[in-house]
Amino acid sequence: MVAIALFGMAIVLKAALDERPPSTSLGVVSGLIFALGFATKYLYLPQALFAVCLLGNRRAFVAALITGAIGFVGFSLIFNPGTITRGFGWLVQIATHKGHYGEGETGFIDFATFWSNMREIIAAVPLAAGTYIAAAAAALAWCIKTRDWRDPVSLTLSAAVVVFAAYLVATSKHFALHYMMASWALTGGVLVLVVVQIRRLVPAIPAAALSLLAGGLCAVTATVTLIDARAVALQISRANAIGARLSQAVVAAGPACANVSGMFVGAPENDMNHGWDMTLQLWGDQAMRERFSVAYERAFTVALLDHNTYTHVLKNNFRPTSYAKLRADYPCIIVRSPWELNEDTSIGLLALHPDHCVIEGIHVYTVGLACAKVQGSFLRER
């Protein structure tokens, strides 16, 4: 989505800054890029507002709208029909409930967390927030000074501000910093438009000074981003190493046990389950899911058991099952969870009165086997 957004912003800059009106072919390309981005992820939708940069040529604008709509339907039907058949209902569910993924009580925003989330988002990349504030000020100043409300640069800057605001509200509601990636990726393009607009408003300011200031801010932000990315990568690498080591310890401690893992415990065997949750679980029909399960069983002899605390479903080779059935089928059960389980998130595990211990921040539950045995096996794996 970020790559598509950057390509789309390149087209926006060309349309907004070119002295000639945008061509119809440019409108078609713009519509195709939007269709691909929107079909890839719903978060791309606010960027439809950037079509205002094409208003200098009505045909280009209409071509973008038609191509975008038809392209979105086409890409979705080819690659992911569920985007159309179930996706928009899911969006309504998210918009009308306060919890993650359309869960929780009815309502749009949980204000107990909304404003603190927004502060954290702004603090994460202050250059982005500052750029969009400058964009709003530059667009407003131009309109007040010239009374030209159809200037393509001002319209594009205004659209960028609304796009950023939409992302900010959506992410503050359903908090996950990576939802801001698309708008953050556009910051460089918006900064270019801000510099151009300031030069138009105050020609006396040297272009070199503005360019150096903007370039310096970008360089600082890029450096900080790389430093932070390295720290996160090292942290994730360490967590994955612990998860892999714990996987080996589980197998060594209870080779005959049901080995249940989940997201965020670093279990290598759970990667395929995560892929399932992000694709077939959400968008596949039952026939597709069954074919996938059968294919997995043909390729692997060991069952893939997944404890999903989001959907509250326990899966055996991607099919729903229960801990009562696992207890009947296996002599013992070992479960790894990133969080301590409660009656709501245990999916029936606590009814079996499991032993519980914490190994390197990962909660381990055992039935029919002492948790200390897994701890001892983990220590021997050093």
One Martini backbone bead per residue (centre of mass of N, CA, C, O) as a GRO file, in nm:
protein
  382
    1MET     BB    1   0.056   0.063  -0.020
    2VAL     BB    2   0.298   0.256  -0.005
    3ALA     BB    3   0.396   0.227  -0.296
    4ILE     BB    4   0.133   0.325  -0.423
    5ALA     BB    5   0.125   0.602  -0.282
    6LEU     BB    6   0.386   0.711  -0.409
    7PHE     BB    7   0.293   0.692  -0.700
    8GLY     BB    8   0.043   0.871  -0.663
    9MET     BB    9   0.202   1.127  -0.571
   10ALA     BB   10   0.355   1.171  -0.835
   11ILE     BB   11   0.096   1.235  -0.995
   12VAL     BB   12  -0.001   1.470  -0.823
   13LEU     BB   13   0.243   1.656  -0.872
   14LYS     BB   14   0.215   1.677  -1.175
   15ALA     BB   15  -0.078   1.794  -1.179
   16ALA     BB   16  -0.030   2.045  -0.982
   17LEU     BB   17   0.253   2.170  -1.129
   18ASP     BB   18   0.159   2.181  -1.402
   19GLU     BB   19   0.089   2.414  -1.648
   20ARG     BB   20  -0.073   2.197  -1.760
   21PRO     BB   21  -0.329   2.022  -1.805
   22PRO     BB   22  -0.447   1.735  -1.735
   23SER     BB   23  -0.464   1.439  -1.872
   24THR     BB   24  -0.658   1.173  -1.941
   25SER     BB   25  -0.438   0.958  -1.901
   26LEU     BB   26  -0.368   1.049  -1.614
   27GLY     BB   27  -0.646   0.978  -1.499
   28VAL     BB   28  -0.632   0.676  -1.555
   29VAL     BB   29  -0.380   0.614  -1.389
   30SER     BB   30  -0.488   0.724  -1.123
   31GLY     BB   31  -0.727   0.525  -1.104
   32LEU     BB   32  -0.558   0.263  -1.102
   33ILE     BB   33  -0.395   0.321  -0.850
   34PHE     BB   34  -0.633   0.344  -0.661
   35ALA     BB   35  -0.757   0.065  -0.711
   36LEU     BB   36  -0.513  -0.094  -0.609
   37GLY     BB   37  -0.500   0.030  -0.324
   38PHE     BB   38  -0.797  -0.032  -0.234
   39ALA     BB   39  -0.779  -0.345  -0.288
   40THR     BB   40  -0.549  -0.387  -0.079
   41LYS     BB   41  -0.667  -0.140   0.116
   42TYR     BB   42  -0.897   0.050   0.281
   43LEU     BB   43  -0.700   0.285   0.374
   44TYR     BB   44  -0.691   0.422   0.080
   45LEU     BB   45  -0.956   0.587   0.039
   46PRO     BB   46  -0.885   0.893   0.115
   47GLN     BB   47  -0.707   0.931  -0.160
   48ALA     BB   48  -0.940   1.018  -0.348
   49LEU     BB   49  -0.906   1.333  -0.296
   50PHE     BB   50  -0.664   1.375  -0.505
   51ALA     BB   51  -0.849   1.431  -0.760
   52VAL     BB   52  -0.840   1.750  -0.748
   53CYS     BB   53  -0.580   1.778  -0.935
   54LEU     BB   54  -0.783   1.723  -1.204
   55LEU     BB   55  -0.979   1.982  -1.239
   56GLY     BB   56  -0.837   2.118  -1.495
   57ASN     BB   57  -0.972   1.840  -1.619
   58ARG     BB   58  -1.265   1.693  -1.651
   59ARG     BB   59  -1.186   1.432  -1.800
   60ALA     BB   60  -0.972   1.338  -1.601
   61PHE     BB   61  -1.157   1.319  -1.356
   62VAL     BB   62  -1.364   1.119  -1.474
   63ALA     BB   63  -1.160   0.900  -1.552
   64ALA     BB   64  -1.070   0.843  -1.261
   65LEU     BB   65  -1.343   0.757  -1.144
   66ILE     BB   66  -1.409   0.525  -1.340
   67THR     BB   67  -1.144   0.365  -1.318
   68GLY     BB   68  -1.149   0.327  -1.011
   69ALA     BB   69  -1.416   0.170  -0.990
   70ILE     BB   70  -1.361  -0.057  -1.195
   71GLY     BB   71  -1.084  -0.145  -1.086
   72PHE     BB   72  -1.173  -0.231  -0.803
   73VAL     BB   73  -1.367  -0.453  -0.892
   74GLY     BB   74  -1.168  -0.614  -1.063
   75PHE     BB   75  -0.945  -0.672  -0.853
   76SER     BB   76  -1.133  -0.805  -0.645
   77LEU     BB   77  -1.253  -1.037  -0.819
   78ILE     BB   78  -0.975  -1.167  -0.875
   79PHE     BB   79  -0.829  -1.164  -0.571
   80ASN     BB   80  -1.093  -1.055  -0.362
   81PRO     BB   81  -1.426  -1.090  -0.326
   82GLY     BB   82  -1.470  -1.019  -0.017
   83THR     BB   83  -1.440  -0.711  -0.039
   84ILE     BB   84  -1.742  -0.688  -0.145
   85THR     BB   85  -1.932  -0.902   0.002
   86ARG     BB   86  -1.801  -0.826   0.319
   87GLY     BB   87  -1.625  -0.571   0.374
   88PHE     BB   88  -1.833  -0.332   0.421
   89GLY     BB   89  -1.970  -0.459   0.666
   90TRP     BB   90  -1.713  -0.451   0.838
   91LEU     BB   91  -1.681  -0.143   0.839
   92VAL     BB   92  -1.947  -0.086   0.984
   93GLN     BB   93  -1.874  -0.241   1.238
   94ILE     BB   94  -1.632  -0.063   1.313
   95ALA     BB   95  -1.791   0.219   1.310
   96THR     BB   96  -2.018   0.099   1.545
   97HIS     BB   97  -1.762   0.016   1.726
   98LYS     BB   98  -1.515   0.045   1.985
   99GLY     BB   99  -1.371  -0.196   1.923
  100HIS     BB  100  -1.189  -0.421   1.788
  101TYR     BB  101  -1.308  -0.530   1.498
  102GLY     BB  102  -1.616  -0.464   1.588
  103GLU     BB  103  -1.616  -0.461   1.890
  104GLY     BB  104  -1.808  -0.420   2.152
  105GLU     BB  105  -1.956  -0.143   2.202
  106THR     BB  106  -2.160   0.082   2.098
  107GLY     BB  107  -1.989   0.293   1.870
  108PHE     BB  108  -1.721   0.495   1.756
  109ILE     BB  109  -1.578   0.616   2.030
  110ASP     BB  110  -1.316   0.586   2.273
  111PHE     BB  111  -1.229   0.850   2.478
  112ALA     BB  112  -1.029   0.705   2.679
  113THR     BB  113  -0.815   0.662   2.412
  114PHE     BB  114  -0.815   0.866   2.175
  115TRP     BB  115  -0.627   1.108   2.268
  116SER     BB  116  -0.378   0.941   2.346
  117ASN     BB  117  -0.337   0.820   2.066
  118MET     BB  118  -0.296   1.088   1.916
  119ARG     BB  119  -0.044   1.178   2.066
  120GLU     BB  120   0.131   0.933   1.985
  121ILE     BB  121   0.120   0.974   1.681
  122ILE     BB  122   0.244   1.259   1.668
  123ALA     BB  123   0.509   1.183   1.827
  124ALA     BB  124   0.625   0.971   1.626
  125VAL     BB  125   0.575   1.201   1.368
  126PRO     BB  126   0.614   1.532   1.369
  127LEU     BB  127   0.666   1.609   1.072
  128ALA     BB  128   0.393   1.527   0.962
  129ALA     BB  129   0.213   1.711   1.129
  130GLY     BB  130   0.358   1.975   1.050
  131THR     BB  131   0.312   1.957   0.742
  132TYR     BB  132  -0.005   1.959   0.753
  133ILE     BB  133  -0.028   2.227   0.894
  134ALA     BB  134   0.123   2.388   0.677
  135ALA     BB  135  -0.072   2.315   0.450
  136ALA     BB  136  -0.320   2.455   0.566
  137ALA     BB  137  -0.195   2.739   0.585
  138ALA     BB  138  -0.111   2.775   0.285
  139ALA     BB  139  -0.389   2.736   0.157
  140LEU     BB  140  -0.536   2.962   0.313
  141ALA     BB  141  -0.350   3.198   0.236
  142TRP     BB  142  -0.403   3.186  -0.070
  143CYS     BB  143  -0.711   3.226  -0.064
  144ILE     BB  144  -0.705   3.502   0.081
  145LYS     BB  145  -0.512   3.656  -0.116
  146THR     BB  146  -0.658   3.557  -0.413
  147ARG     BB  147  -0.947   3.411  -0.430
  148ASP     BB  148  -0.842   3.114  -0.515
  149TRP     BB  149  -1.031   2.805  -0.505
  150ARG     BB  150  -0.887   2.643  -0.782
  151ASP     BB  151  -0.615   2.584  -0.702
  152PRO     BB  152  -0.428   2.301  -0.730
  153VAL     BB  153  -0.238   2.328  -0.486
  154SER     BB  154  -0.452   2.398  -0.272
  155LEU     BB  155  -0.634   2.154  -0.319
  156THR     BB  156  -0.417   1.941  -0.254
  157LEU     BB  157  -0.351   2.035   0.030
  158SER     BB  158  -0.637   2.001   0.141
  159ALA     BB  159  -0.658   1.701   0.084
  160ALA     BB  160  -0.417   1.615   0.260
  161VAL     BB  161  -0.540   1.707   0.528
  162VAL     BB  162  -0.790   1.525   0.520
  163VAL     BB  163  -0.641   1.260   0.496
  164PHE     BB  164  -0.484   1.282   0.761
  165ALA     BB  165  -0.732   1.313   0.945
  166ALA     BB  166  -0.856   1.038   0.878
  167TYR     BB  167  -0.619   0.867   0.979
  168LEU     BB  168  -0.608   0.980   1.266
  169VAL     BB  169  -0.891   0.893   1.356
  170ALA     BB  170  -0.882   0.591   1.282
  171THR     BB  171  -0.626   0.525   1.456
  172SER     BB  172  -0.734   0.633   1.730
  173LYS     BB  173  -0.964   0.427   1.740
  174HIS     BB  174  -0.770   0.192   1.594
  175PHE     BB  175  -0.492   0.113   1.741
  176ALA     BB  176  -0.215   0.141   1.500
  177LEU     BB  177   0.057   0.282   1.371
  178HIS     BB  178   0.060   0.146   1.078
  179TYR     BB  179  -0.198   0.306   0.970
  180MET     BB  180  -0.005   0.571   0.901
  181MET     BB  181   0.189   0.506   0.662
  182ALA     BB  182   0.061   0.641   0.415
  183SER     BB  183   0.071   0.937   0.523
  184TRP     BB  184   0.374   0.940   0.585
  185ALA     BB  185   0.470   0.879   0.288
  186LEU     BB  186   0.344   1.167   0.183
  187THR     BB  187   0.513   1.398   0.313
  188GLY     BB  188   0.715   1.472   0.090
  189GLY     BB  189   0.507   1.573  -0.118
  190VAL     BB  190   0.376   1.787   0.065
  191LEU     BB  191   0.636   1.949   0.115
  192VAL     BB  192   0.672   2.043  -0.172
  193LEU     BB  193   0.404   2.205  -0.185
  194VAL     BB  194   0.470   2.395   0.048
  195VAL     BB  195   0.720   2.527  -0.075
  196VAL     BB  196   0.580   2.634  -0.327
  197GLN     BB  197   0.364   2.806  -0.180
  198ILE     BB  198   0.555   2.992  -0.024
  199ARG     BB  199   0.692   3.109  -0.277
  200ARG     BB  200   0.427   3.232  -0.388
  201LEU     BB  201   0.370   3.414  -0.137
  202VAL     BB  202   0.709   3.454  -0.086
  203PRO     BB  203   0.945   3.539  -0.312
  204ALA     BB  204   1.183   3.647  -0.119
  205ILE     BB  205   1.236   3.369  -0.054
  206PRO     BB  206   1.473   3.154  -0.080
  207ALA     BB  207   1.477   2.853  -0.230
  208ALA     BB  208   1.728   2.730  -0.090
  209ALA     BB  209   1.631   2.761   0.203
  210LEU     BB  210   1.380   2.584   0.184
  211SER     BB  211   1.521   2.329   0.079
  212LEU     BB  212   1.716   2.293   0.318
  213LEU     BB  213   1.505   2.268   0.537
  214ALA     BB  214   1.347   2.030   0.422
  215GLY     BB  215   1.591   1.839   0.387
  216GLY     BB  216   1.679   1.839   0.684
  217LEU     BB  217   1.420   1.719   0.802
  218CYS     BB  218   1.432   1.458   0.640
  219ALA     BB  219   1.708   1.360   0.739
  220VAL     BB  220   1.639   1.340   1.037
  221THR     BB  221   1.396   1.149   1.010
  222ALA     BB  222   1.547   0.920   0.865
  223THR     BB  223   1.753   0.866   1.089
  224VAL     BB  224   1.553   0.803   1.317
  225THR     BB  225   1.411   0.573   1.170
  226LEU     BB  226   1.659   0.386   1.140
  227ILE     BB  227   1.719   0.359   1.438
  228ASP     BB  228   1.442   0.247   1.522
  229ALA     BB  229   1.439   0.006   1.327
  230ARG     BB  230   1.683  -0.136   1.446
  231ALA     BB  231   1.572  -0.174   1.732
  232VAL     BB  232   1.322  -0.339   1.648
  233ALA     BB  233   1.467  -0.566   1.497
  234LEU     BB  234   1.628  -0.667   1.743
  235GLN     BB  235   1.385  -0.726   1.922
  236ILE     BB  236   1.248  -0.931   1.731
  237SER     BB  237   1.483  -1.124   1.706
  238ARG     BB  238   1.491  -1.203   2.004
  239ALA     BB  239   1.197  -1.304   2.020
  240ASN     BB  240   1.228  -1.525   1.802
  241ALA     BB  241   1.449  -1.685   1.945
  242ILE     BB  242   1.277  -1.753   2.192
  243GLY     BB  243   1.044  -1.891   2.039
  244ALA     BB  244   1.216  -2.116   1.909
  245ARG     BB  245   1.329  -2.231   2.174
  246LEU     BB  246   1.049  -2.297   2.296
  247SER     BB  247   0.962  -2.497   2.081
  248GLN     BB  248   1.184  -2.703   2.147
  249ALA     BB  249   1.106  -2.739   2.446
  250VAL     BB  250   0.822  -2.851   2.405
  251VAL     BB  251   0.903  -3.103   2.243
  252ALA     BB  252   1.096  -3.218   2.462
  253ALA     BB  253   0.887  -3.227   2.705
  254GLY     BB  254   0.622  -3.297   2.487
  255PRO     BB  255   0.601  -3.497   2.219
  256ALA     BB  256   0.280  -3.593   2.276
  257CYS     BB  257   0.171  -3.321   2.277
  258ALA     BB  258  -0.026  -3.055   2.248
  259ASN     BB  259   0.081  -2.790   2.030
  260VAL     BB  260   0.006  -2.464   2.136
  261SER     BB  261  -0.029  -2.160   1.962
  262GLY     BB  262   0.036  -1.808   1.871
  263MET     BB  263   0.041  -1.498   1.861
  264PHE     BB  264   0.336  -1.337   1.978
  265VAL     BB  265   0.553  -1.602   2.047
  266GLY     BB  266   0.761  -1.692   1.809
  267ALA     BB  267   0.640  -1.927   1.649
  268PRO     BB  268   0.722  -2.072   1.358
  269GLU     BB  269   0.458  -2.259   1.319
  270ASN     BB  270   0.252  -1.993   1.323
  271ASP     BB  271   0.273  -1.840   1.051
  272MET     BB  272   0.043  -1.981   0.892
  273ASN     BB  273  -0.185  -1.888   1.077
  274HIS     BB  274  -0.151  -1.588   1.026
  275GLY     BB  275  -0.208  -1.602   0.725
  276TRP     BB  276  -0.491  -1.713   0.756
  277ASP     BB  277  -0.617  -1.477   0.927
  278MET     BB  278  -0.551  -1.258   0.685
  279THR     BB  279  -0.733  -1.432   0.472
  280LEU     BB  280  -0.931  -1.685   0.486
  281GLN     BB  281  -1.081  -1.607   0.745
  282LEU     BB  282  -1.198  -1.337   0.612
  283TRP     BB  283  -1.236  -1.420   0.271
  284GLY     BB  284  -1.298  -1.709   0.270
  285ASP     BB  285  -1.451  -1.984   0.193
  286GLN     BB  286  -1.521  -2.301   0.288
  287ALA     BB  287  -1.390  -2.443   0.047
  288MET     BB  288  -1.113  -2.307   0.069
  289ARG     BB  289  -1.049  -2.397   0.359
  290GLU     BB  290  -1.063  -2.702   0.311
  291ARG     BB  291  -0.839  -2.720   0.098
  292PHE     BB  292  -0.617  -2.615   0.284
  293SER     BB  293  -0.633  -2.833   0.501
  294VAL     BB  294  -0.579  -3.075   0.319
  295ALA     BB  295  -0.302  -2.978   0.215
  296TYR     BB  296  -0.164  -2.976   0.490
  297GLU     BB  297  -0.208  -3.280   0.564
  298ARG     BB  298  -0.035  -3.382   0.322
  299ALA     BB  299   0.241  -3.227   0.413
  300PHE     BB  300   0.166  -3.284   0.726
  301THR     BB  301   0.166  -3.469   1.037
  302VAL     BB  302   0.156  -3.229   1.220
  303ALA     BB  303  -0.040  -3.052   1.400
  304LEU     BB  304  -0.199  -2.728   1.377
  305LEU     BB  305  -0.216  -2.527   1.668
  306ASP     BB  306  -0.454  -2.257   1.746
  307HIS     BB  307  -0.463  -1.964   1.962
  308ASN     BB  308  -0.721  -1.719   1.935
  309THR     BB  309  -0.776  -1.412   2.105
  310TYR     BB  310  -0.958  -1.263   1.893
  311THR     BB  311  -1.171  -1.500   1.791
  312HIS     BB  312  -1.204  -1.738   1.992
  313VAL     BB  313  -1.026  -1.976   1.843
  314LEU     BB  314  -0.969  -2.318   1.803
  315LYS     BB  315  -0.720  -2.482   1.596
  316ASN     BB  316  -0.712  -2.767   1.360
  317ASN     BB  317  -0.596  -2.726   1.074
  318PHE     BB  318  -0.806  -2.464   1.056
  319ARG     BB  319  -1.008  -2.603   1.245
  320PRO     BB  320  -1.242  -2.617   1.463
  321THR     BB  321  -1.209  -2.662   1.819
  322SER     BB  322  -1.125  -2.818   2.141
  323TYR     BB  323  -1.002  -2.887   2.455
  324ALA     BB  324  -1.167  -3.139   2.508
  325LYS     BB  325  -1.064  -3.289   2.254
  326LEU     BB  326  -0.762  -3.273   2.314
  327ARG     BB  327  -0.780  -3.430   2.583
  328ALA     BB  328  -0.878  -3.694   2.435
  329ASP     BB  329  -0.629  -3.711   2.211
  330TYR     BB  330  -0.425  -3.628   2.442
  331PRO     BB  331  -0.210  -3.657   2.720
  332CYS     BB  332  -0.128  -3.351   2.652
  333ILE     BB  333  -0.092  -2.985   2.709
  334ILE     BB  334   0.053  -2.700   2.525
  335VAL     BB  335   0.043  -2.344   2.593
  336ARG     BB  336   0.089  -2.034   2.414
  337SER     BB  337   0.099  -1.689   2.542
  338PRO     BB  338   0.128  -1.337   2.553
  339TRP     BB  339  -0.104  -1.370   2.766
  340GLU     BB  340  -0.305  -1.375   3.015
  341LEU     BB  341  -0.565  -1.574   3.085
  342ASN     BB  342  -0.917  -1.587   3.060
  343GLU     BB  343  -1.239  -1.672   3.026
  344ASP     BB  344  -1.251  -1.529   2.740
  345THR     BB  345  -0.944  -1.621   2.616
  346SER     BB  346  -0.924  -1.950   2.673
  347ILE     BB  347  -1.134  -2.137   2.522
  348GLY     BB  348  -1.158  -2.353   2.785
  349LEU     BB  349  -0.885  -2.412   2.935
  350LEU     BB  350  -0.948  -2.340   3.242
  351ALA     BB  351  -1.140  -2.591   3.285
  352LEU     BB  352  -0.864  -2.783   3.310
  353HIS     BB  353  -0.662  -2.676   3.516
  354PRO     BB  354  -0.389  -2.544   3.457
  355ASP     BB  355  -0.072  -2.499   3.439
  356HIS     BB  356   0.149  -2.209   3.529
  357CYS     BB  357   0.387  -2.010   3.336
  358VAL     BB  358   0.680  -1.795   3.284
  359ILE     BB  359   0.867  -1.748   2.968
  360GLU     BB  360   1.003  -1.479   2.863
  361GLY     BB  361   0.689  -1.350   2.872
  362ILE     BB  362   0.558  -1.632   2.827
  363HIS     BB  363   0.265  -1.803   2.847
  364VAL     BB  364   0.231  -2.119   3.015
  365TYR     BB  365   0.022  -2.406   2.953
  366THR     BB  366  -0.067  -2.710   3.135
  367VAL     BB  367  -0.181  -3.052   3.060
  368GLY     BB  368  -0.046  -3.335   3.203
  369LEU     BB  369   0.191  -3.123   3.278
  370ALA     BB  370   0.460  -2.972   3.396
  371CYS     BB  371   0.577  -2.655   3.360
  372ALA     BB  372   0.867  -2.708   3.469
  373LYS     BB  373   0.954  -2.889   3.232
  374VAL     BB  374   0.965  -2.661   3.023
  375GLN     BB  375   1.166  -2.483   3.170
  376GLY     BB  376   1.397  -2.688   3.176
  377SER     BB  377   1.414  -2.723   2.869
  378PHE     BB  378   1.479  -2.426   2.807
  379LEU     BB  379   1.748  -2.410   2.964
  380ARG     BB  380   1.887  -2.645   2.793
  381GLU     BB  381   1.871  -2.471   2.508
  382ARG     BB  382   2.130  -2.275   2.539
   0.00000   0.00000   0.00000
